[in-house]
Amino acid sequence: MHTEPRGVDQRQGHALHYAPQATRDKVMPCVTLPRHIGLHGNLGKSGLRVSCLGLGTWVTFGGQISDEVAEQLMSIAYESGVNLFDTAEVYAAGRAEVILGNIIKKKGWRRSSLVITTKLYWGGKAETERGLSRKHIIEGLKGSLQRMQLEYVDVVFANRPDSNTPMEEIVRAMTHVINQGMAMYWGTSRWTAMEIMEAYSVARQFNLIPPVCEQAEYHLFQREKVEVQLPELYHKIGVGAMTWSPLACGIISGKYENGIPETSRASMKSYQWLRDKIVSEDGRKQQAKLKELGHIAEKLGCTLPQLAVAWCLRNEGVSSVLLGTSNPEQLTENLGAIQVLPKMTSHVVSDIDHILGNRPYSKKDYRS
């Protein structure tokens, strides 16, 4: 789906590298990655260049971690070549956006060097403060920009489909905020392929701006949408895939193999659903498969999380994989997945498929 092989960036100076020791304040030992492993690609068929790994702020910023740790994470990511930072108006009730904006301002990073994305749907308790009405898209994005102290975001996402709002109204509102300079592009999150096609059709019918990207959950245990549905959209209308939860909310990290640690996401009050998922019969089966995958990771000389992230990256239909980490060690480990990517041969991928037993089947080749 990309004109250049996954992992290769022909522009100099954009290989992934770790932050200088002074920047990281003794966080992790300095590791230099191969200079030929690139980091950037186009977001779908748009011209926007995004790092193939991005940093997300769900649960962590304004919730699970302190502002100081958030700054450490963003610094490590930025100095490693990551340019994509994702948030949403609903994360920590807006606090995540505030923290993100404060860090960008404090660091003095050039705005033009960053790709900042946010998502709209749940903005407040009032009926008019949620959904994808023209009113909430415009007011919600204004609120997000104020919290982040930014003039614009690079991509604004519709965080859910909204059956209560006509598609034409949604597309017109997204076109409006782009024309007003509040956003460069717009995308969707958790939308079906049919809903995305409808938005595209409306945009073409009324000479409006279509979405460029779908944010979708993608990991070893959830594959259908990204591997079967989105490739069709990419080839037909140029919509790319930005994926999240490569470790399945931490399940793939291996941390839940012997129970639920007190400091984990699954131990938080609002994550009863995750606890239930882990201790379920399916959850136990997943842990058994992860043990087998651990042997593959060992052979490749990497950790299980690195294998899982590299597995997501090996899919050329994925423009960027969003990482969600709660400490510098986790982030540095996950960024190391770039080193594993060249080892993801067809033989290794086949072995992984054999263990998982969940490879989705597509009848069509949309590239023909």
CSV table of C-alpha atoms in Angstrom, one decimal:
chain,number,residue,atom,x,y,z
A,1,MET,CA,0.0,0.0,0.0
A,2,HIS,CA,3.0,2.2,0.3
A,3,THR,CA,5.4,3.1,-2.5
A,4,GLU,CA,8.4,2.3,-0.3
A,5,PRO,CA,9.0,-0.8,1.8
A,6,ARG,CA,7.8,-0.7,5.4
A,7,GLY,CA,10.7,0.6,7.5
A,8,VAL,CA,12.6,2.4,4.8
A,9,ASP,CA,12.7,6.2,4.7
A,10,GLN,CA,14.9,7.6,2.0
A,11,ARG,CA,15.1,11.1,3.5
A,12,GLN,CA,18.2,11.4,5.7
A,13,GLY,CA,17.9,12.2,9.4
A,14,HIS,CA,14.7,10.4,10.1
A,15,ALA,CA,15.9,7.0,11.4
A,16,LEU,CA,14.7,6.1,14.8
A,17,HIS,CA,17.2,6.8,17.5
A,18,TYR,CA,17.0,7.1,21.3
A,19,ALA,CA,17.2,10.3,23.2
A,20,PRO,CA,20.5,11.7,24.4
A,21,GLN,CA,21.4,10.7,28.0
A,22,ALA,CA,21.0,14.2,29.3
A,23,THR,CA,17.4,14.4,28.0
A,24,ARG,CA,16.4,11.1,29.5
A,25,ASP,CA,17.7,11.8,33.0
A,26,LYS,CA,19.1,8.3,33.6
A,27,VAL,CA,15.9,6.6,32.3
A,28,MET,CA,17.5,3.9,30.2
A,29,PRO,CA,20.9,3.2,28.6
A,30,CYS,CA,21.5,4.8,25.3
A,31,VAL,CA,20.8,2.6,22.3
A,32,THR,CA,21.3,3.5,18.7
A,33,LEU,CA,19.2,1.9,16.0
A,34,PRO,CA,20.4,1.1,12.5
A,35,ARG,CA,20.4,4.3,10.4
A,36,HIS,CA,18.8,2.5,7.4
A,37,ILE,CA,15.6,1.8,9.4
A,38,GLY,CA,13.3,4.7,8.7
A,39,LEU,CA,10.4,6.0,10.7
A,40,HIS,CA,8.1,8.0,8.5
A,41,GLY,CA,5.4,7.3,5.9
A,42,ASN,CA,2.2,8.8,4.5
A,43,LEU,CA,-1.0,8.8,6.4
A,44,GLY,CA,-3.2,6.9,4.0
A,45,LYS,CA,-2.9,8.5,0.6
A,46,SER,CA,-2.6,12.0,2.0
A,47,GLY,CA,0.7,13.9,1.9
A,48,LEU,CA,1.0,14.0,5.7
A,49,ARG,CA,4.2,12.3,6.9
A,50,VAL,CA,3.7,10.5,10.2
A,51,SER,CA,6.1,8.4,12.2
A,52,CYS,CA,5.3,4.7,12.0
A,53,LEU,CA,5.1,4.7,15.8
A,54,GLY,CA,3.1,7.3,17.7
A,55,LEU,CA,2.5,8.1,21.4
A,56,GLY,CA,-1.1,7.9,22.7
A,57,THR,CA,-2.4,9.4,25.9
A,58,TRP,CA,-5.4,7.2,26.7
A,59,VAL,CA,-5.6,6.2,30.4
A,60,THR,CA,-2.0,7.4,31.1
A,61,PHE,CA,-1.9,11.2,30.7
A,62,GLY,CA,-3.9,12.9,33.5
A,63,GLY,CA,-4.8,9.5,35.1
A,64,GLN,CA,-2.4,6.6,35.5
A,65,ILE,CA,0.9,8.7,35.4
A,66,SER,CA,2.1,12.0,36.8
A,67,ASP,CA,2.7,15.1,34.7
A,68,GLU,CA,6.5,14.6,35.2
A,69,VAL,CA,6.4,11.0,33.7
A,70,ALA,CA,4.2,12.3,30.8
A,71,GLU,CA,6.9,14.8,30.0
A,72,GLN,CA,9.6,12.1,30.2
A,73,LEU,CA,7.6,9.9,27.8
A,74,MET,CA,7.0,12.7,25.3
A,75,SER,CA,10.7,13.7,25.4
A,76,ILE,CA,11.9,10.1,24.8
A,77,ALA,CA,9.5,9.7,21.9
A,78,TYR,CA,10.3,13.1,20.3
A,79,GLU,CA,14.0,12.6,20.6
A,80,SER,CA,13.7,9.1,19.2
A,81,GLY,CA,12.1,10.5,16.0
A,82,VAL,CA,8.4,10.1,16.9
A,83,ASN,CA,6.4,13.0,15.5
A,84,LEU,CA,2.8,11.7,16.2
A,85,PHE,CA,1.0,12.4,19.5
A,86,ASP,CA,-2.6,11.4,19.9
A,87,THR,CA,-5.2,12.5,22.4
A,88,ALA,CA,-8.9,13.1,22.8
A,89,GLU,CA,-11.3,15.5,24.5
A,90,VAL,CA,-12.6,12.7,26.6
A,91,TYR,CA,-9.3,11.5,28.0
A,92,ALA,CA,-9.1,12.3,31.7
A,93,ALA,CA,-12.0,14.8,31.1
A,94,GLY,CA,-9.8,17.1,29.0
A,95,ARG,CA,-6.8,16.9,31.4
A,96,ALA,CA,-4.8,14.8,28.9
A,97,GLU,CA,-5.0,17.6,26.3
A,98,VAL,CA,-3.9,20.1,28.9
A,99,ILE,CA,-0.9,18.1,29.8
A,100,LEU,CA,0.0,17.5,26.2
A,101,GLY,CA,-0.2,21.2,25.4
A,102,ASN,CA,1.8,22.2,28.5
A,103,ILE,CA,4.6,19.8,27.6
A,104,ILE,CA,4.8,21.0,23.9
A,105,LYS,CA,5.0,24.6,25.1
A,106,LYS,CA,7.6,23.9,27.8
A,107,LYS,CA,9.8,22.0,25.4
A,108,GLY,CA,9.6,24.7,22.8
A,109,TRP,CA,9.3,22.1,20.0
A,110,ARG,CA,8.5,23.6,16.6
A,111,ARG,CA,4.8,23.1,15.9
A,112,SER,CA,5.6,22.4,12.3
A,113,SER,CA,7.7,19.3,13.4
A,114,LEU,CA,4.7,17.7,15.2
A,115,VAL,CA,1.6,15.8,14.1
A,116,ILE,CA,-1.0,16.4,16.9
A,117,THR,CA,-4.3,14.5,16.6
A,118,THR,CA,-7.3,14.6,18.9
A,119,LYS,CA,-10.8,13.0,18.8
A,120,LEU,CA,-14.3,14.4,19.3
A,121,TYR,CA,-17.5,12.8,20.6
A,122,TRP,CA,-17.7,13.0,24.4
A,123,GLY,CA,-17.1,16.5,25.4
A,124,GLY,CA,-19.3,17.0,28.5
A,125,LYS,CA,-22.5,16.0,30.3
A,126,ALA,CA,-24.9,18.2,28.4
A,127,GLU,CA,-26.8,16.8,25.4
A,128,THR,CA,-25.2,19.4,23.2
A,129,GLU,CA,-21.7,18.6,24.4
A,130,ARG,CA,-21.4,15.1,22.8
A,131,GLY,CA,-21.9,13.5,19.5
A,132,LEU,CA,-21.0,14.7,16.0
A,133,SER,CA,-23.4,17.6,15.5
A,134,ARG,CA,-22.0,20.6,13.7
A,135,LYS,CA,-22.4,22.5,17.0
A,136,HIS,CA,-20.2,20.0,19.0
A,137,ILE,CA,-17.6,19.4,16.3
A,138,ILE,CA,-16.9,23.2,16.1
A,139,GLU,CA,-17.3,23.9,19.8
A,140,GLY,CA,-15.5,20.7,20.8
A,141,LEU,CA,-12.5,21.3,18.6
A,142,LYS,CA,-12.3,24.9,19.9
A,143,GLY,CA,-12.3,23.6,23.4
A,144,SER,CA,-9.5,21.1,22.6
A,145,LEU,CA,-7.4,23.7,21.0
A,146,GLN,CA,-7.8,26.0,24.0
A,147,ARG,CA,-6.7,23.2,26.4
A,148,MET,CA,-3.7,22.3,24.2
A,149,GLN,CA,-2.8,26.0,23.6
A,150,LEU,CA,-2.6,25.3,19.9
A,151,GLU,CA,-3.9,27.1,16.9
A,152,TYR,CA,-4.7,23.8,15.0
A,153,VAL,CA,-4.5,20.1,15.1
A,154,ASP,CA,-3.1,18.1,12.2
A,155,VAL,CA,-5.9,15.5,12.3
A,156,VAL,CA,-9.3,15.7,14.1
A,157,PHE,CA,-11.0,12.3,14.5
A,158,ALA,CA,-14.7,11.5,14.9
A,159,ASN,CA,-14.3,9.3,17.9
A,160,ARG,CA,-17.4,7.2,17.2
A,161,PRO,CA,-20.1,7.1,14.5
A,162,ASP,CA,-23.2,9.2,15.4
A,163,SER,CA,-26.4,7.7,14.1
A,164,ASN,CA,-28.3,10.8,15.5
A,165,THR,CA,-26.5,13.2,13.1
A,166,PRO,CA,-26.9,13.1,9.3
A,167,MET,CA,-23.7,12.2,7.6
A,168,GLU,CA,-23.8,15.3,5.4
A,169,GLU,CA,-23.8,17.5,8.6
A,170,ILE,CA,-20.8,15.6,9.9
A,171,VAL,CA,-18.8,15.9,6.7
A,172,ARG,CA,-19.8,19.6,6.3
A,173,ALA,CA,-18.7,20.4,9.8
A,174,MET,CA,-15.3,18.6,9.4
A,175,THR,CA,-14.8,20.5,6.1
A,176,HIS,CA,-15.6,23.7,7.9
A,177,VAL,CA,-13.1,23.3,10.7
A,178,ILE,CA,-10.4,22.4,8.1
A,179,ASN,CA,-11.3,25.5,6.0
A,180,GLN,CA,-11.2,27.6,9.1
A,181,GLY,CA,-7.6,26.4,9.8
A,182,MET,CA,-8.5,24.6,13.0
A,183,ALA,CA,-7.4,21.2,11.5
A,184,MET,CA,-5.4,20.0,8.5
A,185,TYR,CA,-7.2,16.7,8.0
A,186,TRP,CA,-10.0,14.7,9.5
A,187,GLY,CA,-10.5,11.0,10.2
A,188,THR,CA,-12.7,8.5,11.8
A,189,SER,CA,-12.4,6.1,14.8
A,190,ARG,CA,-14.4,2.9,15.3
A,191,TRP,CA,-16.4,3.5,12.2
A,192,THR,CA,-17.5,0.6,9.9
A,193,ALA,CA,-16.2,0.4,6.4
A,194,MET,CA,-19.7,1.2,5.2
A,195,GLU,CA,-19.9,4.4,7.3
A,196,ILE,CA,-16.5,5.6,6.0
A,197,MET,CA,-17.6,4.9,2.4
A,198,GLU,CA,-20.8,6.9,3.1
A,199,ALA,CA,-18.7,9.9,4.4
A,200,TYR,CA,-16.5,9.7,1.3
A,201,SER,CA,-19.5,9.6,-1.0
A,202,VAL,CA,-21.1,12.6,0.7
A,203,ALA,CA,-17.8,14.5,0.4
A,204,ARG,CA,-17.6,13.7,-3.3
A,205,GLN,CA,-21.3,14.6,-3.9
A,206,PHE,CA,-21.1,18.0,-2.3
A,207,ASN,CA,-17.5,18.8,-3.1
A,208,LEU,CA,-16.5,18.5,0.6
A,209,ILE,CA,-13.3,17.1,2.2
A,210,PRO,CA,-13.3,13.3,2.8
A,211,PRO,CA,-11.7,11.5,5.8
A,212,VAL,CA,-8.0,10.4,5.3
A,213,CYS,CA,-7.7,7.8,8.1
A,214,GLU,CA,-9.5,5.4,10.4
A,215,GLN,CA,-8.2,4.7,13.9
A,216,ALA,CA,-8.8,1.1,14.6
A,217,GLU,CA,-7.8,-1.4,17.4
A,218,TYR,CA,-5.3,-3.8,16.0
A,219,HIS,CA,-3.2,-6.5,17.7
A,220,LEU,CA,-2.5,-10.2,17.6
A,221,PHE,CA,-5.9,-11.1,18.8
A,222,GLN,CA,-7.9,-8.6,16.7
A,223,ARG,CA,-7.2,-8.6,13.0
A,224,GLU,CA,-10.3,-8.7,10.8
A,225,LYS,CA,-11.0,-4.9,10.3
A,226,VAL,CA,-7.4,-3.8,9.7
A,227,GLU,CA,-6.4,-6.8,7.5
A,228,VAL,CA,-9.6,-7.3,5.5
A,229,GLN,CA,-11.9,-4.3,5.6
A,230,LEU,CA,-9.5,-1.3,5.6
A,231,PRO,CA,-7.3,-2.5,2.7
A,232,GLU,CA,-10.3,-2.2,0.4
A,233,LEU,CA,-10.9,1.4,1.6
A,234,TYR,CA,-7.3,2.3,1.1
A,235,HIS,CA,-7.2,1.1,-2.5
A,236,LYS,CA,-10.6,2.5,-3.3
A,237,ILE,CA,-10.6,5.9,-1.5
A,238,GLY,CA,-7.1,6.3,0.0
A,239,VAL,CA,-8.2,6.0,3.7
A,240,GLY,CA,-5.2,4.8,5.8
A,241,ALA,CA,-5.1,3.0,9.1
A,242,MET,CA,-3.7,4.4,12.4
A,243,THR,CA,-3.9,1.6,14.9
A,244,TRP,CA,-4.1,1.5,18.7
A,245,SER,CA,-3.7,-1.0,21.5
A,246,PRO,CA,-0.9,-3.1,19.9
A,247,LEU,CA,-0.6,-4.9,23.3
A,248,ALA,CA,-4.3,-5.4,23.8
A,249,CYS,CA,-4.5,-3.0,26.8
A,250,GLY,CA,-1.4,-4.7,28.2
A,251,ILE,CA,-2.7,-8.3,27.9
A,252,ILE,CA,0.1,-9.1,25.3
A,253,SER,CA,2.8,-7.7,27.6
A,254,GLY,CA,2.7,-10.9,29.7
A,255,LYS,CA,2.1,-8.9,32.9
A,256,TYR,CA,-1.2,-10.8,33.5
A,257,GLU,CA,0.3,-14.3,33.2
A,258,ASN,CA,0.2,-14.9,36.9
A,259,GLY,CA,-2.7,-12.6,37.9
A,260,ILE,CA,-3.4,-8.9,38.0
A,261,PRO,CA,-0.6,-6.6,39.3
A,262,GLU,CA,-1.7,-3.8,41.7
A,263,THR,CA,-0.2,-1.1,39.5
A,264,SER,CA,-1.6,-2.4,36.2
A,265,ARG,CA,-4.4,-0.9,34.1
A,266,ALA,CA,-6.7,-3.9,34.9
A,267,SER,CA,-6.5,-3.1,38.6
A,268,MET,CA,-8.1,0.3,38.1
A,269,LYS,CA,-11.7,0.6,39.2
A,270,SER,CA,-13.0,1.7,35.8
A,271,TYR,CA,-11.4,-1.4,34.1
A,272,GLN,CA,-13.5,-4.2,35.5
A,273,TRP,CA,-14.2,-5.2,31.8
A,274,LEU,CA,-10.5,-5.7,31.3
A,275,ARG,CA,-10.2,-7.8,34.5
A,276,ASP,CA,-13.2,-9.9,33.4
A,277,LYS,CA,-11.6,-10.4,29.9
A,278,ILE,CA,-8.3,-11.6,31.4
A,279,VAL,CA,-9.7,-14.2,33.8
A,280,SER,CA,-12.3,-15.5,31.2
A,281,GLU,CA,-11.8,-18.8,29.4
A,282,ASP,CA,-10.8,-16.9,26.2
A,283,GLY,CA,-8.3,-14.9,28.3
A,284,ARG,CA,-6.7,-18.0,29.6
A,285,LYS,CA,-6.4,-19.4,26.1
A,286,GLN,CA,-4.8,-16.2,25.0
A,287,GLN,CA,-2.2,-16.4,27.8
A,288,ALA,CA,-1.4,-20.0,26.6
A,289,LYS,CA,-0.8,-18.7,23.1
A,290,LEU,CA,1.3,-15.8,24.5
A,291,LYS,CA,3.6,-18.4,26.1
A,292,GLU,CA,4.2,-20.0,22.7
A,293,LEU,CA,4.8,-16.6,21.1
A,294,GLY,CA,7.3,-15.9,23.9
A,295,HIS,CA,9.5,-18.7,22.4
A,296,ILE,CA,9.5,-17.0,19.0
A,297,ALA,CA,10.4,-13.7,20.7
A,298,GLU,CA,13.3,-15.4,22.5
A,299,LYS,CA,14.6,-16.9,19.2
A,300,LEU,CA,14.5,-13.4,17.7
A,301,GLY,CA,16.3,-11.9,20.6
A,302,CYS,CA,13.5,-9.6,21.6
A,303,THR,CA,10.7,-9.3,24.2
A,304,LEU,CA,7.1,-10.3,23.6
A,305,PRO,CA,5.9,-6.7,23.5
A,306,GLN,CA,8.5,-5.9,20.9
A,307,LEU,CA,7.4,-8.8,18.8
A,308,ALA,CA,3.8,-7.8,19.1
A,309,VAL,CA,4.5,-4.2,18.0
A,310,ALA,CA,6.8,-5.3,15.2
A,311,TRP,CA,4.0,-7.7,14.1
A,312,CYS,CA,1.7,-4.7,13.7
A,313,LEU,CA,4.3,-2.7,11.9
A,314,ARG,CA,4.9,-5.5,9.4
A,315,ASN,CA,1.5,-4.7,7.9
A,316,GLU,CA,2.1,-2.2,5.1
A,317,GLY,CA,-1.5,-1.1,5.4
A,318,VAL,CA,-0.8,0.4,8.8
A,319,SER,CA,0.4,4.1,8.6
A,320,SER,CA,1.2,4.3,12.3
A,321,VAL,CA,0.9,2.3,15.5
A,322,LEU,CA,0.0,4.3,18.6
A,323,LEU,CA,1.8,3.2,21.8
A,324,GLY,CA,0.4,3.6,25.2
A,325,THR,CA,3.0,3.3,28.0
A,326,SER,CA,3.0,4.2,31.6
A,327,ASN,CA,6.8,4.5,32.2
A,328,PRO,CA,10.0,5.3,30.3
A,329,GLU,CA,11.2,1.7,30.4
A,330,GLN,CA,8.1,0.4,28.6
A,331,LEU,CA,8.3,3.1,26.0
A,332,THR,CA,12.0,2.5,25.3
A,333,GLU,CA,11.2,-1.2,25.0
A,334,ASN,CA,8.3,-0.7,22.6
A,335,LEU,CA,10.4,1.7,20.4
A,336,GLY,CA,12.9,-1.1,20.1
A,337,ALA,CA,10.3,-3.0,18.0
A,338,ILE,CA,11.8,-1.1,15.0
A,339,GLN,CA,14.9,-3.3,15.5
A,340,VAL,CA,12.8,-6.4,15.3
A,341,LEU,CA,10.9,-5.4,12.1
A,342,PRO,CA,13.7,-6.6,9.7
A,343,LYS,CA,13.4,-10.1,11.4
A,344,MET,CA,9.7,-10.4,10.7
A,345,THR,CA,10.2,-12.7,7.7
A,346,SER,CA,7.4,-14.6,6.0
A,347,HIS,CA,8.5,-17.7,7.9
A,348,VAL,CA,8.3,-15.9,11.3
A,349,VAL,CA,4.9,-14.4,10.4
A,350,SER,CA,3.7,-17.9,9.3
A,351,ASP,CA,4.8,-19.4,12.6
A,352,ILE,CA,2.9,-16.6,14.5
A,353,ASP,CA,-0.2,-17.3,12.4
A,354,HIS,CA,0.0,-21.0,13.2
A,355,ILE,CA,0.0,-20.3,16.9
A,356,LEU,CA,-2.8,-17.7,16.8
A,357,GLY,CA,-5.0,-19.6,14.4
A,358,ASN,CA,-7.0,-16.5,13.6
A,359,ARG,CA,-5.7,-15.2,10.3
A,360,PRO,CA,-8.7,-13.6,8.5
A,361,TYR,CA,-9.5,-14.6,5.0
A,362,SER,CA,-10.2,-12.2,2.2
A,363,LYS,CA,-11.6,-13.4,-1.1
A,364,LYS,CA,-10.5,-10.4,-3.1
A,365,ASP,CA,-7.2,-8.8,-4.0
A,366,TYR,CA,-7.9,-5.1,-4.2
A,367,ARG,CA,-4.5,-4.3,-5.7
A,368,SER,CA,-5.4,-6.1,-8.9
